[in-house]
Short mmCIF file of C-alpha atoms in Angstrom, two decimals:
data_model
loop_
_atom_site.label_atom_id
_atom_site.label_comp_id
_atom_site.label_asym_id
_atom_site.label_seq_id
_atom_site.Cartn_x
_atom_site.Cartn_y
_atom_site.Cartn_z
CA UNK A 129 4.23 30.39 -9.39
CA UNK A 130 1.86 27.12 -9.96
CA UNK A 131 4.79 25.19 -7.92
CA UNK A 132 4.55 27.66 -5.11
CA UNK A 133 0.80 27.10 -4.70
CA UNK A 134 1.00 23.04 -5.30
CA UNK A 135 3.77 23.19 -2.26
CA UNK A 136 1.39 24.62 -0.16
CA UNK A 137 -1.51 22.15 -0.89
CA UNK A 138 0.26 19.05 -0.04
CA UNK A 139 -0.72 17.03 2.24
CA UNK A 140 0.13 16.38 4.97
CA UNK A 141 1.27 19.84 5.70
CA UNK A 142 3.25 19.46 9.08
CA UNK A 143 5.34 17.57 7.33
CA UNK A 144 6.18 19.48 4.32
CA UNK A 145 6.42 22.45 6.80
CA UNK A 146 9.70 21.46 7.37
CA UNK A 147 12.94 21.39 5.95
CA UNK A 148 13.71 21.25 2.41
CA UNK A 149 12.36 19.56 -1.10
CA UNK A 150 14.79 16.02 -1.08
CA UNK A 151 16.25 14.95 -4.49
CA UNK A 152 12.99 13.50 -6.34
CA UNK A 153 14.38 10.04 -6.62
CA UNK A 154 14.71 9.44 -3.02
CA UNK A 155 11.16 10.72 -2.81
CA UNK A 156 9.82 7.97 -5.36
CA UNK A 157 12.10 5.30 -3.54
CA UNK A 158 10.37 6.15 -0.46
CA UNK A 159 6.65 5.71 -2.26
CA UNK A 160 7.94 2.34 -3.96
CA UNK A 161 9.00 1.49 0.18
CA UNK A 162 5.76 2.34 0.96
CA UNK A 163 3.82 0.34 -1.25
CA UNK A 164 6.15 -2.64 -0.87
CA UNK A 165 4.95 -2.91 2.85
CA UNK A 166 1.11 -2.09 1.92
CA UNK A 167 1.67 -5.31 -0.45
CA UNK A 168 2.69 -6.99 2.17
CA UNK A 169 0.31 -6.62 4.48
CA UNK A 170 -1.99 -7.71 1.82
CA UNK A 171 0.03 -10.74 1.28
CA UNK A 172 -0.19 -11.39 4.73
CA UNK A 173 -3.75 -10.96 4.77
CA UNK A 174 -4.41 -13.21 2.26
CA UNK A 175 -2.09 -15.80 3.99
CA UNK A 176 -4.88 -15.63 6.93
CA UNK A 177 -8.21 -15.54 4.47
CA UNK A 178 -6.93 -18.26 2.73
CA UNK A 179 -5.69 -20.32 6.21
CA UNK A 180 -9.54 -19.46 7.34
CA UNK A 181 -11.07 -21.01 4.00
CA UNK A 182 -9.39 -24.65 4.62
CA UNK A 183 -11.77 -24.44 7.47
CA UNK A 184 -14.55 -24.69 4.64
CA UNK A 185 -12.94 -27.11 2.65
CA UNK A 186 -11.91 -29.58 4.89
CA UNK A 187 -15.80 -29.62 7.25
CA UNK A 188 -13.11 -29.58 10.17
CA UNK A 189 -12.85 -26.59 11.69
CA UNK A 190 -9.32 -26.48 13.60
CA UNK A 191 -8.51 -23.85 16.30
CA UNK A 192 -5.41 -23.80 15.50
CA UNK A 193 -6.17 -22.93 11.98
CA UNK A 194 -8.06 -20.17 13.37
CA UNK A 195 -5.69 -18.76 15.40
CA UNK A 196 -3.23 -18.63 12.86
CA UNK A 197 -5.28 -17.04 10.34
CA UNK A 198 -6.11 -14.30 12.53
CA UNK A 199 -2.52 -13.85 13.89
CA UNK A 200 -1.91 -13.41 9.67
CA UNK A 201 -4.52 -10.80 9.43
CA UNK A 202 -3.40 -8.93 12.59
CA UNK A 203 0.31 -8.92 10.93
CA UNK A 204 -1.30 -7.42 8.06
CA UNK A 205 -3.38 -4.69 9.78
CA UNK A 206 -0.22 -3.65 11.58
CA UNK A 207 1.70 -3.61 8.45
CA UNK A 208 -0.37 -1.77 6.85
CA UNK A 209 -0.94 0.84 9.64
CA UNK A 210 2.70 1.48 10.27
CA UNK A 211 3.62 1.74 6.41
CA UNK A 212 2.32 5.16 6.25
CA UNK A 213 3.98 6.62 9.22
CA UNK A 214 6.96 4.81 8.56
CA UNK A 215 6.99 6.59 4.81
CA UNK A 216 6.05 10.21 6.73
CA UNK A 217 8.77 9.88 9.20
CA UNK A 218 11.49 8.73 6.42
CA UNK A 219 10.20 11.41 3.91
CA UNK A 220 10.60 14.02 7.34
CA UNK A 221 13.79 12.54 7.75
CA UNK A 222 15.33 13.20 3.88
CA UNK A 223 13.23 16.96 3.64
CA UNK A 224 16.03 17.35 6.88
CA UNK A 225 18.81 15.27 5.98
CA UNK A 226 18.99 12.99 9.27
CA UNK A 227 19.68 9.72 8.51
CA UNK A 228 16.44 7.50 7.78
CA UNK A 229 14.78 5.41 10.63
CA UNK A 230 15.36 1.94 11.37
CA UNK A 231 13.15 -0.47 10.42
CA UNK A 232 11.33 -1.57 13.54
CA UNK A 233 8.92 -3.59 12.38
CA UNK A 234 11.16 -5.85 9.48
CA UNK A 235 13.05 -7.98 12.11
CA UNK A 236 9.32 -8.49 14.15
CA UNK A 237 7.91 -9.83 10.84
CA UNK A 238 10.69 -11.95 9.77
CA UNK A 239 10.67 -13.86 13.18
CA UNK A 240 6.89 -13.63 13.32
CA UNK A 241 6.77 -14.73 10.05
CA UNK A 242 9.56 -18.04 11.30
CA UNK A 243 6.98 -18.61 14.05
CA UNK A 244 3.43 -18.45 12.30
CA UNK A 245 5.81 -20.89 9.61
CA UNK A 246 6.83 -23.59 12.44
CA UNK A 247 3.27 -23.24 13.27
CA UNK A 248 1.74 -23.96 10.02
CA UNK A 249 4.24 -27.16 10.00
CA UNK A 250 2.84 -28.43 13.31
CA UNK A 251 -0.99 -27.99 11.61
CA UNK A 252 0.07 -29.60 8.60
CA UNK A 253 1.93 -32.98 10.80
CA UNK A 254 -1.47 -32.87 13.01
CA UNK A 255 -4.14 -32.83 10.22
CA UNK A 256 -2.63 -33.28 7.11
CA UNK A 257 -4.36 -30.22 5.31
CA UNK B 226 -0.72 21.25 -22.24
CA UNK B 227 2.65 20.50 -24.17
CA UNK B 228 3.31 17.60 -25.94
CA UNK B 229 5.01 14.87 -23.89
CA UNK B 230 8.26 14.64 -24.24
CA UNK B 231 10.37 11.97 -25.50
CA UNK B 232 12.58 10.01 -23.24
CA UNK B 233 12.76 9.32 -19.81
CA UNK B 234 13.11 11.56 -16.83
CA UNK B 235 16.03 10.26 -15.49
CA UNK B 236 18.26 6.76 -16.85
CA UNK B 237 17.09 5.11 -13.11
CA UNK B 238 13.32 4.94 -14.32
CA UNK B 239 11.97 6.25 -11.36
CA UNK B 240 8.91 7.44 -11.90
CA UNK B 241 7.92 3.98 -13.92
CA UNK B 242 9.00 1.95 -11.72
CA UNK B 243 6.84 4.04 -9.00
CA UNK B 244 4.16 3.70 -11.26
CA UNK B 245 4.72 0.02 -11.44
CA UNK B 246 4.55 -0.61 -7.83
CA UNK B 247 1.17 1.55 -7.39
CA UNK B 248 0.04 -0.81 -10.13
CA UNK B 249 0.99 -4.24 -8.57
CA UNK B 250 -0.35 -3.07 -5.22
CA UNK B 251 -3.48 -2.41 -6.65
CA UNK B 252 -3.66 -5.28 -8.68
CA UNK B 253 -3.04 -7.06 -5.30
CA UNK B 254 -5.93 -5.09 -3.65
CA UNK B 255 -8.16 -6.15 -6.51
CA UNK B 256 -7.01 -9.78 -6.68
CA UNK B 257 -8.21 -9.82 -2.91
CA UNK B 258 -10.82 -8.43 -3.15
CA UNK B 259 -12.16 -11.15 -5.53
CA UNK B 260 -10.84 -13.96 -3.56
CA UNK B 261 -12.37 -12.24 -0.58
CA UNK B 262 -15.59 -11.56 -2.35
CA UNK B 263 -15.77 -15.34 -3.65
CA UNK B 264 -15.61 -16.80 -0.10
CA UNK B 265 -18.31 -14.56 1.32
CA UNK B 266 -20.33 -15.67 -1.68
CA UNK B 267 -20.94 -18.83 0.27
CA UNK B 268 -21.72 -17.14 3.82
CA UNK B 269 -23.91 -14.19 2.36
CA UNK B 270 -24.51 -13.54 -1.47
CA UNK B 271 -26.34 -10.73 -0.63
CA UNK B 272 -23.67 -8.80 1.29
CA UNK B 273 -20.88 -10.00 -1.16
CA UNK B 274 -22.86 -8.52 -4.26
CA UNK B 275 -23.06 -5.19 -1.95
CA UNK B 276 -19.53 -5.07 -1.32
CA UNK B 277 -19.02 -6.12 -4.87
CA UNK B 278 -21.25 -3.60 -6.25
CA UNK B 279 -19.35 -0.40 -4.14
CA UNK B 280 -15.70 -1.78 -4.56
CA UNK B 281 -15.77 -1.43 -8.41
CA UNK B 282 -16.32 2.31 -8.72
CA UNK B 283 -13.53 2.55 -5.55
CA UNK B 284 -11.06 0.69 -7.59
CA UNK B 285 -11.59 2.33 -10.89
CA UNK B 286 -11.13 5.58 -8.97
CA UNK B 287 -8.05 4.55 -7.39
CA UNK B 288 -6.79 3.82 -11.26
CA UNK B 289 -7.79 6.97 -12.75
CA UNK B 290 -6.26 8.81 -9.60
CA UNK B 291 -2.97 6.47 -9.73
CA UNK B 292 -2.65 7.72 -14.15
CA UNK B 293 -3.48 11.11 -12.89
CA UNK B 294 -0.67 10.92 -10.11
CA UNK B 295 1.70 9.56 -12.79
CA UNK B 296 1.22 11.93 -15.54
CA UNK B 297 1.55 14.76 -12.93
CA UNK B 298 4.86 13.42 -11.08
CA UNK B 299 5.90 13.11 -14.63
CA UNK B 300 5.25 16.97 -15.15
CA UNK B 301 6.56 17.79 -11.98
CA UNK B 302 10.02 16.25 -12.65
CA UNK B 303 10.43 17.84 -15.58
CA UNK B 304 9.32 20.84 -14.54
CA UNK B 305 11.41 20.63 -10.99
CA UNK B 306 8.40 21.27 -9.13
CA UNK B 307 7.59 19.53 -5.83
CA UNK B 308 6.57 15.57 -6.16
CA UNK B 309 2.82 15.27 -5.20
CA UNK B 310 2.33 14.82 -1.44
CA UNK B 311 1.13 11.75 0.81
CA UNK B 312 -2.91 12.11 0.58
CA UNK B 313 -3.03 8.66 -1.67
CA UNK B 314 -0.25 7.07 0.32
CA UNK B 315 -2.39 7.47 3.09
CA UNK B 316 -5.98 6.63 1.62
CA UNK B 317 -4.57 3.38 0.23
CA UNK B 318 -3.35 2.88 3.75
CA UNK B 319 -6.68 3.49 5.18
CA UNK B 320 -7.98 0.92 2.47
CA UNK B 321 -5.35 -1.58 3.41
CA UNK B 322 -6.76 -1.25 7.29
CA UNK B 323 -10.21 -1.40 6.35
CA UNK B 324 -9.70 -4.86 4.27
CA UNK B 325 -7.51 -6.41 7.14
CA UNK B 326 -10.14 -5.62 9.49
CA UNK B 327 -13.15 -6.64 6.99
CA UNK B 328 -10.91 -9.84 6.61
CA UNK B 329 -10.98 -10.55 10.56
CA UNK B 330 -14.55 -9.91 10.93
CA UNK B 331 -14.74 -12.88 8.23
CA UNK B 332 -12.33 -15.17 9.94
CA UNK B 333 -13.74 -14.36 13.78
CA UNK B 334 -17.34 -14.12 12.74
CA UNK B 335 -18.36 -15.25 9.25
#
């Protein structure tokens, strides 16, 4: 059977090894997860590209400014690398009906995300861009 | 193949509104990538053509695979076979790490 054979193709196959197929929905709400985070970790990047390009436009390059930028694109490159094993271990956890994992990394980001935020506010009092 | 048939899959919309979230993230991937592009215009127009000139056939591949992923999760459904599996989840993912880095080297040495 053609469904057979595409079963066995997937990838990646440790994890479809185990347990069974999930109802397809929750399989699609897990992708849509997925790609929320990978958006944003982009969004986060672009937070830090966009910090770094005041640099240019104001002819005053600010450490601070720096710093923040590449705290932003860190935040996004561990965003980003966590999405995928986050969707792998919650798709493992519906093929064997455990309950899903917590998200880790949300609370992290939100305070981060306060932080890098009371920071910007400190930049913004200091130099007024 | 059949003709496709009329009518969603299911009345939640699942399947578009996957598709429509594989669609804004790469619109936000491309959107980037332009802004990204843009500033490194300034630094080196060289290298920014370069990157320019290899991330348009990536991102036209990533739409054709993202219609083809659709139109077979589609079939799937219908056809209760397995959902496709996590090789573009995880390519995208490699992409994603690959721009935040590209994005660093910019900040930290650009």
């Amino acid at each position: 059977m053609a469904s057979d054979r595409e079963e066995h193709s997937r990838w990646p196959k440790r994890l479809y090894e185990q347990g069974d197929e999930p109802d397809p929905r929750f399989t699609l709400a897990n992708e849509r997860t997925f790609l929320a985070w990978i958006r944003t970790a982009l969004a986060l990047m672009a937070g830090g590209v966009g910090i770094e390009a005041l640099n240019a436009v104001t002819g005053h390059p600010n450490p601070l400014r720096t710093a923040l930028a590449v705290a932003l694109l860190l935040a996004g490159v561990l965003c980003s690398a966590t999405a995928f094993t986050r969707w792998m271990t919650t798709e493992r956890a519906l093929r064997q009906g455990r309950p899903l994992p917590a998200p880790r990394l949300a609370p992290a980001l939100g305070y981060g995300l306060g932080v890098i935020g009371v920071a910007s506010c400190v930049l913004l009092l200091l130099t007024g861009v | 193949m059949a003709r496709r048939p009329e009518g969603p899959w299911d009345p939640g919309l699942q399947i578009e509104r996957t598709t429509l979230a594989w669609l804004r993230t790469t619109l936000a991937f491309v959107i980037g990538l332009l802004v990204l592009l843009r500033l490194m215009g300034h630094v080196n127009l060289l290298a920014a053509l370069i990157c320019a000139a290899l991330a348009l056939p990536l991102g036209l591949t990533i739409g054709w695979l993202l219609w083809r992923r659709h139109l077979d999760g589609e079939r799937r459904l219908r056809e209760r076979a397995p959902l496709p599996g996590g090789a573009l989840p995880a390519a995208v993912t490699a992409l994603a790490v690959v721009a935040g880095c590209s994005g660093l080297a910019f900040v930290l040495f650009a």
